[in-house]
Short mmCIF file of C-alpha atoms in Angstrom, two decimals:
data_model
loop_
_atom_site.label_atom_id
_atom_site.label_comp_id
_atom_site.label_asym_id
_atom_site.label_seq_id
_atom_site.Cartn_x
_atom_site.Cartn_y
_atom_site.Cartn_z
CA UNK V 1 -3.84 28.26 -24.98
CA UNK V 2 -5.39 26.75 -21.86
CA UNK V 3 -3.24 24.85 -19.10
CA UNK V 4 -2.07 21.05 -19.03
CA UNK V 5 -2.83 18.34 -16.07
CA UNK V 6 -1.80 15.06 -15.67
CA UNK V 7 -3.22 11.86 -13.63
CA UNK V 8 -1.49 8.35 -12.55
CA UNK V 9 -2.94 5.35 -10.73
CA UNK V 10 -1.44 2.21 -9.65
CA UNK V 11 -4.72 0.63 -8.31
CA UNK V 12 -7.35 0.88 -6.46
CA UNK V 13 -7.82 -1.35 -3.19
CA UNK V 14 -5.11 -0.98 -0.55
CA UNK V 15 -4.64 -3.41 2.21
CA UNK V 16 -4.65 -1.43 5.54
CA UNK V 17 -1.89 -3.29 6.87
CA UNK V 18 0.53 -2.85 3.58
CA UNK V 19 4.19 -2.44 5.24
CA UNK V 20 5.19 1.00 5.03
CA UNK V 21 8.24 0.35 2.80
CA UNK V 22 5.85 -0.78 0.19
CA UNK V 23 3.93 1.90 0.74
CA UNK V 24 7.03 4.33 0.18
CA UNK V 25 8.05 2.35 -3.06
CA UNK V 26 4.38 2.91 -4.45
CA UNK V 27 4.82 6.73 -3.64
CA UNK V 28 8.39 7.24 -4.99
CA UNK V 29 7.25 5.44 -8.29
CA UNK V 30 3.82 7.26 -8.77
CA UNK V 31 6.26 10.35 -8.04
CA UNK V 32 8.76 10.09 -10.65
CA UNK V 33 6.11 9.06 -13.35
CA UNK V 34 4.43 12.17 -12.75
CA UNK V 35 7.59 13.83 -13.14
CA UNK V 36 8.36 12.50 -16.15
CA UNK V 37 5.10 13.50 -17.80
CA UNK V 38 5.40 16.97 -15.97
CA UNK V 39 8.56 17.32 -17.71
CA UNK V 40 6.87 16.16 -21.19
CA UNK V 41 3.90 18.35 -20.97
CA UNK V 42 6.10 21.67 -20.18
CA UNK V 43 8.36 21.02 -22.86
CA UNK V 44 4.74 20.95 -24.93
CA UNK V 45 4.54 17.14 -25.59
CA UNK V 46 1.01 15.93 -27.00
CA UNK V 47 -1.22 14.36 -24.61
CA UNK V 48 -1.22 10.92 -25.99
CA UNK V 49 2.56 10.99 -26.44
CA UNK V 50 2.87 11.77 -22.74
CA UNK V 51 0.41 9.17 -21.81
CA UNK V 52 2.39 6.20 -23.81
CA UNK V 53 5.82 7.37 -22.11
CA UNK V 54 4.32 7.48 -18.57
CA UNK V 55 2.33 3.58 -18.84
CA UNK V 56 5.57 2.38 -20.30
CA UNK V 57 7.38 3.11 -17.15
CA UNK V 58 4.84 2.36 -14.98
CA UNK V 59 4.83 -1.28 -17.09
CA UNK V 60 8.71 -1.38 -16.93
CA UNK V 61 8.94 -1.39 -13.46
CA UNK V 62 7.55 -4.53 -11.85
CA UNK V 63 6.15 -2.84 -8.64
CA UNK V 64 2.69 -2.37 -10.05
CA UNK V 65 0.18 -5.39 -12.07
CA UNK V 66 1.32 -4.46 -15.47
CA UNK V 67 4.38 -5.44 -18.06
CA UNK V 68 7.40 -6.63 -15.65
CA UNK V 69 5.66 -7.90 -12.61
CA UNK V 70 2.64 -8.68 -13.90
CA UNK V 71 -0.28 -10.96 -12.18
CA UNK V 72 0.03 -15.18 -13.32
CA UNK V 73 -2.78 -16.85 -14.81
CA UNK V 74 -3.51 -20.22 -13.47
CA UNK V 75 -0.74 -21.56 -15.62
CA UNK V 76 1.70 -19.53 -14.20
CA UNK V 77 2.07 -17.58 -17.38
CA UNK V 78 1.56 -13.55 -18.01
CA UNK V 79 -1.34 -12.57 -20.37
CA UNK V 80 -0.98 -8.88 -20.25
CA UNK V 81 -3.71 -6.17 -21.91
CA UNK V 82 -4.00 -2.44 -22.13
CA UNK V 83 -5.81 0.52 -24.21
CA UNK V 84 -4.96 4.03 -25.03
CA UNK V 85 -7.07 6.54 -26.63
CA UNK V 86 -6.98 10.03 -27.77
CA UNK V 87 -9.89 12.30 -27.20
CA UNK V 88 -9.24 14.80 -30.05
CA UNK V 89 -11.08 12.27 -32.92
CA UNK V 90 -11.66 9.43 -30.50
CA UNK V 91 -9.23 7.27 -31.92
CA UNK V 92 -8.43 4.08 -30.22
CA UNK V 93 -5.87 0.89 -29.48
CA UNK V 94 -6.23 -2.03 -27.23
CA UNK V 95 -4.91 -5.46 -26.57
CA UNK V 96 -5.24 -8.62 -24.76
CA UNK V 97 -3.43 -11.53 -24.20
CA UNK V 98 -0.01 -10.22 -24.73
CA UNK V 99 2.68 -12.86 -23.97
CA UNK V 100 5.83 -11.84 -25.61
CA UNK V 101 5.54 -7.57 -25.85
CA UNK V 102 7.42 -5.91 -23.17
CA UNK V 103 5.33 -2.59 -23.43
CA UNK V 104 1.96 -3.57 -23.95
CA UNK V 105 0.43 0.06 -24.38
CA UNK V 106 3.17 1.10 -26.69
CA UNK V 107 1.67 -1.89 -29.17
CA UNK V 108 -2.06 -0.96 -28.24
CA UNK V 109 -0.65 2.38 -29.72
CA UNK V 110 0.63 1.03 -32.63
CA UNK V 111 -3.04 -0.85 -33.24
CA UNK V 112 -4.06 2.83 -32.70
CA UNK V 113 -1.72 4.25 -35.30
CA UNK V 114 -0.98 1.84 -37.79
CA UNK V 115 -3.57 -0.75 -38.13
CA UNK V 116 -7.43 -0.69 -39.71
CA UNK V 117 -8.76 -2.01 -36.40
CA UNK V 118 -9.44 -0.66 -32.85
CA UNK V 119 -8.58 -4.05 -30.80
CA UNK V 120 -6.15 -7.31 -31.25
CA UNK V 121 -5.69 -10.38 -29.16
CA UNK V 122 -3.53 -13.19 -28.85
CA UNK V 123 -2.05 -14.66 -31.54
CA UNK V 124 -2.99 -11.68 -33.94
CA UNK V 125 -1.73 -9.12 -31.30
CA UNK V 126 1.64 -11.11 -31.51
CA UNK V 127 1.84 -11.31 -35.17
CA UNK V 128 1.20 -7.53 -35.36
CA UNK V 129 3.91 -6.98 -33.03
CA UNK V 130 6.68 -8.83 -34.63
CA UNK V 131 5.41 -6.99 -37.90
CA UNK V 132 5.98 -3.79 -36.19
CA UNK V 133 9.42 -4.78 -34.96
CA UNK V 134 8.72 -3.32 -31.51
CA UNK V 135 10.99 -5.05 -28.78
CA UNK V 136 9.67 -8.68 -27.18
CA UNK V 137 11.34 -10.75 -24.56
CA UNK V 138 10.33 -14.66 -23.58
CA UNK V 139 7.43 -14.73 -21.17
CA UNK V 140 9.82 -15.40 -18.33
CA UNK V 141 11.16 -11.78 -18.33
CA UNK V 142 7.62 -11.06 -16.76
CA UNK V 143 7.64 -13.36 -14.05
CA UNK V 144 8.60 -12.75 -10.57
CA UNK V 145 9.80 -14.35 -7.74
CA UNK V 146 7.11 -12.67 -5.49
CA UNK V 147 4.27 -13.27 -7.97
CA UNK V 148 5.17 -17.24 -8.21
CA UNK V 149 4.84 -17.49 -4.74
CA UNK V 150 1.62 -15.63 -4.34
CA UNK V 151 0.00 -17.86 -7.38
CA UNK V 152 1.21 -20.88 -5.10
CA UNK V 153 -0.68 -19.16 -2.05
CA UNK V 154 -4.16 -18.59 -4.58
CA UNK V 155 -3.93 -22.11 -5.69
CA UNK V 156 -4.02 -23.33 -2.39
CA UNK V 157 -6.48 -21.25 -1.26
CA UNK V 158 -8.47 -22.11 -4.51
CA UNK V 159 -8.98 -18.45 -4.97
CA UNK V 160 -8.47 -15.65 -7.73
CA UNK V 161 -6.39 -12.88 -5.73
CA UNK V 162 -7.31 -9.26 -6.65
CA UNK V 163 -4.29 -7.84 -4.53
CA UNK V 164 -1.86 -10.19 -4.72
CA UNK V 165 1.22 -9.11 -2.72
CA UNK V 166 -1.12 -9.17 0.33
CA UNK V 167 -1.94 -12.13 2.50
CA UNK V 168 -4.98 -14.04 2.18
CA UNK V 169 -6.97 -12.33 5.01
CA UNK V 170 -9.28 -9.89 5.05
CA UNK V 171 -9.32 -6.60 7.29
CA UNK V 172 -11.53 -8.17 9.91
CA UNK V 173 -9.16 -11.45 9.53
CA UNK V 174 -11.43 -13.55 8.17
CA UNK V 175 -10.10 -16.14 5.55
CA UNK V 176 -10.32 -15.04 2.22
CA UNK V 177 -13.14 -17.58 1.06
CA UNK V 178 -15.67 -15.82 3.73
CA UNK V 179 -15.31 -12.76 2.03
CA UNK V 180 -18.46 -10.85 1.75
CA UNK V 181 -17.11 -9.79 -1.60
CA UNK V 182 -18.10 -11.48 -4.94
CA UNK V 183 -17.22 -11.63 -8.98
CA UNK V 184 -20.20 -12.96 -10.57
CA UNK V 185 -21.80 -14.61 -7.68
CA UNK V 186 -17.91 -16.60 -6.14
CA UNK V 187 -16.36 -15.24 -3.75
CA UNK V 188 -12.99 -13.20 -4.08
CA UNK V 189 -10.62 -11.38 -1.78
CA UNK V 190 -11.38 -7.80 -0.86
CA UNK V 191 -8.58 -6.51 -2.73
CA UNK V 192 -8.35 -4.71 -6.26
CA UNK V 193 -5.67 -5.48 -8.67
CA UNK V 194 -2.85 -2.82 -8.91
CA UNK V 195 -3.52 -1.77 -12.53
CA UNK V 196 -1.88 1.21 -13.63
CA UNK V 197 -2.76 4.27 -15.72
CA UNK V 198 -2.36 7.75 -16.90
CA UNK V 199 -5.08 10.74 -18.18
CA UNK V 200 -3.16 13.87 -19.31
CA UNK V 201 -4.91 16.77 -20.83
CA UNK V 202 -2.00 19.15 -22.83
CA UNK V 203 -1.91 22.96 -23.54
CA UNK V 204 -4.35 22.71 -26.45
CA UNK V 205 -6.92 21.21 -24.18
CA UNK V 206 -6.47 17.81 -25.99
CA UNK V 207 -7.48 14.88 -23.35
CA UNK V 208 -5.94 11.25 -23.69
CA UNK V 209 -5.95 8.01 -21.48
CA UNK V 210 -4.09 4.89 -21.40
CA UNK V 211 -4.37 1.89 -19.21
CA UNK V 212 -2.11 -1.20 -18.66
CA UNK V 213 -2.60 -4.74 -16.39
CA UNK V 214 -1.62 -7.95 -15.86
CA UNK V 215 -5.09 -8.72 -14.41
CA UNK V 216 -5.95 -11.09 -11.52
CA UNK V 217 -3.58 -13.59 -9.90
CA UNK V 218 -4.40 -17.22 -10.82
CA UNK V 219 -7.14 -15.83 -13.35
CA UNK V 220 -8.46 -18.14 -16.13
CA UNK V 221 -6.43 -18.47 -19.24
CA UNK V 222 -8.04 -16.05 -21.81
CA UNK V 223 -9.66 -14.18 -19.26
CA UNK V 224 -10.34 -10.04 -20.46
CA UNK V 225 -10.81 -7.39 -17.74
CA UNK V 226 -11.81 -3.81 -17.94
CA UNK V 227 -8.23 -2.23 -18.78
CA UNK V 228 -8.40 -3.06 -22.81
CA UNK V 229 -11.87 -2.15 -23.29
CA UNK V 230 -12.78 1.20 -24.87
CA UNK V 231 -15.54 2.83 -22.66
CA UNK V 232 -15.29 0.78 -19.95
CA UNK V 233 -11.31 0.73 -18.60
CA UNK V 234 -10.45 3.60 -20.83
CA UNK V 235 -12.32 6.25 -22.44
CA UNK V 236 -11.23 10.38 -23.96
CA UNK V 237 -13.30 12.83 -25.79
CA UNK V 238 -13.03 16.21 -26.32
CA UNK V 239 -14.36 16.54 -23.03
CA UNK V 240 -12.05 14.38 -20.72
CA UNK V 241 -9.74 11.38 -20.67
CA UNK V 242 -10.50 8.65 -18.11
CA UNK V 243 -8.48 5.48 -16.61
CA UNK V 244 -10.23 3.08 -14.11
CA UNK V 245 -8.94 0.26 -12.21
CA UNK V 246 -10.63 -2.06 -9.39
CA UNK V 247 -13.40 -4.77 -9.95
CA UNK V 248 -12.86 -5.41 -14.03
CA UNK V 249 -16.22 -7.25 -14.12
CA UNK V 250 -17.92 -4.51 -12.47
CA UNK V 251 -16.35 -1.68 -14.28
CA UNK V 252 -17.28 -3.49 -17.47
CA UNK V 253 -20.96 -3.56 -16.41
CA UNK V 254 -20.97 -0.15 -15.76
CA UNK V 255 -18.83 0.85 -18.80
CA UNK V 256 -17.42 3.45 -15.98
CA UNK V 257 -15.07 5.29 -18.00
CA UNK V 258 -17.12 6.62 -20.69
CA UNK V 259 -20.06 7.10 -18.07
CA UNK V 260 -18.00 10.29 -16.84
CA UNK V 261 -17.86 11.69 -20.41
CA UNK V 262 -21.71 10.96 -20.84
CA UNK V 263 -22.48 12.44 -17.43
CA UNK V 264 -20.60 15.87 -18.64
CA UNK V 265 -21.83 15.60 -22.21
CA UNK V 266 -25.74 14.88 -21.29
CA UNK V 267 -26.29 16.50 -17.76
CA UNK V 268 -23.56 19.63 -18.91
CA UNK V 269 -22.03 18.89 -15.25
CA UNK V 270 -18.48 19.59 -14.66
CA UNK V 271 -15.56 16.98 -14.20
CA UNK V 272 -15.52 16.40 -10.63
CA UNK V 273 -19.76 16.10 -10.49
CA UNK V 274 -19.26 13.51 -12.96
CA UNK V 275 -16.86 11.61 -11.66
CA UNK V 276 -18.58 11.55 -8.15
CA UNK V 277 -22.04 10.10 -9.84
CA UNK V 278 -20.50 7.45 -11.68
CA UNK V 279 -18.67 6.43 -8.58
CA UNK V 280 -21.74 6.68 -6.12
CA UNK V 281 -24.40 5.15 -9.29
CA UNK V 282 -22.63 3.11 -11.58
CA UNK V 283 -21.04 0.61 -9.66
CA UNK V 284 -23.57 -1.28 -7.82
CA UNK V 285 -22.24 -3.42 -5.48
CA UNK V 286 -18.47 -3.68 -7.16
CA UNK V 287 -15.53 -1.64 -5.88
CA UNK V 288 -13.08 0.82 -8.27
CA UNK V 289 -11.77 3.84 -8.96
CA UNK V 290 -10.69 5.90 -11.29
CA UNK V 291 -8.78 9.22 -12.56
CA UNK V 292 -9.82 11.76 -15.08
CA UNK V 293 -8.77 15.06 -16.79
CA UNK V 294 -11.07 17.38 -18.15
CA UNK V 295 -10.52 19.84 -21.25
CA UNK V 296 -10.24 22.79 -19.17
CA UNK V 297 -7.23 21.68 -17.15
CA UNK V 298 -9.14 20.25 -14.04
CA UNK V 299 -8.08 16.50 -12.61
CA UNK V 300 -10.27 14.68 -10.02
CA UNK V 301 -9.43 11.07 -8.68
CA UNK V 302 -12.72 9.12 -7.49
CA UNK V 303 -13.12 5.88 -5.75
CA UNK V 304 -15.78 3.69 -3.30
CA UNK V 305 -12.72 1.27 -2.06
CA UNK V 306 -10.61 1.88 0.92
CA UNK V 307 -7.71 3.65 -0.88
CA UNK V 308 -6.09 4.08 -4.26
CA UNK V 309 -2.35 4.42 -5.66
CA UNK V 310 -2.94 7.97 -7.06
CA UNK V 311 -0.93 10.84 -7.99
CA UNK V 312 -1.98 14.06 -9.95
CA UNK V 313 -0.05 17.72 -10.93
CA UNK V 314 -1.57 20.99 -12.81
CA UNK V 315 0.47 23.76 -14.58
CA UNK V 316 -1.09 25.66 -11.90
CA UNK V 317 1.93 23.89 -9.84
CA UNK V 318 -0.36 21.44 -7.66
CA UNK V 319 1.28 17.93 -7.38
CA UNK V 320 0.08 15.36 -5.08
CA UNK V 321 0.59 11.62 -4.60
CA UNK V 322 -1.55 9.86 -2.17
CA UNK V 323 -3.16 5.88 -1.13
CA UNK V 324 -5.71 6.64 0.90
CA UNK V 325 -8.71 9.48 1.03
#
């Protein structure tokens, strides 16, 4: 029997001027989700079941950018995406373009368990959800008043917002259009989206990972980020489980989550060294972060942004919830 470990995240990149109240709300939610996962692991619930359980909780709370509270498209609607992976046999499921399913992570799990495929999107994913009898709601359920206001600001600035809950002003007070950061050559604001994720290793040494998001505020209809892409935003193997967050296009180009496992496998290094390597050498000019666990019960968080909402706990009694370095 090995030792379990769990980590959760609520997005990489944090406004340095984020109100203290908002910081405390984020810490409380991450702590609640950690405690939920820890209780399940103490009851010998499997890693994949714990990942789904915790991400569902994150999707249901409107604080972060997944499920209810998701970022809005250019048309003011919500298109969500999620993925989940069981490292034992590298089984996986993913969905994109979800508009009515209350918990996209559970639909991704059903794609893995109840379909012959690994990835379903848009109308096909919605039809599959209806056939599986999952809980659905009107798209308005996911839309919050705060997000409607932030979309208005984004349209006025003609910008895609990363963190849609902070002002359209950079750290040094520069307007967003003056930001030196770019996505595929176009200027963007400086903060990463509050995607959510969870990674778990259970007492049997089984690793699993899951990621869920609403994407970018004011994104083009049909845009797909890294979160549902196996190997980019999510990956799990016999060695580790990884969930990423941040600049989706950079994560996709670097196949960031898979690279952690590959570095461990091909270079024969431990989890910490593998995470440090990919964060330093694989993101080019992109900004992102990740959480990871190994089959030995290790847990690591890494990022090159100015912060990341994260929490982790181990069977040894260690628990931490943090935002900054």
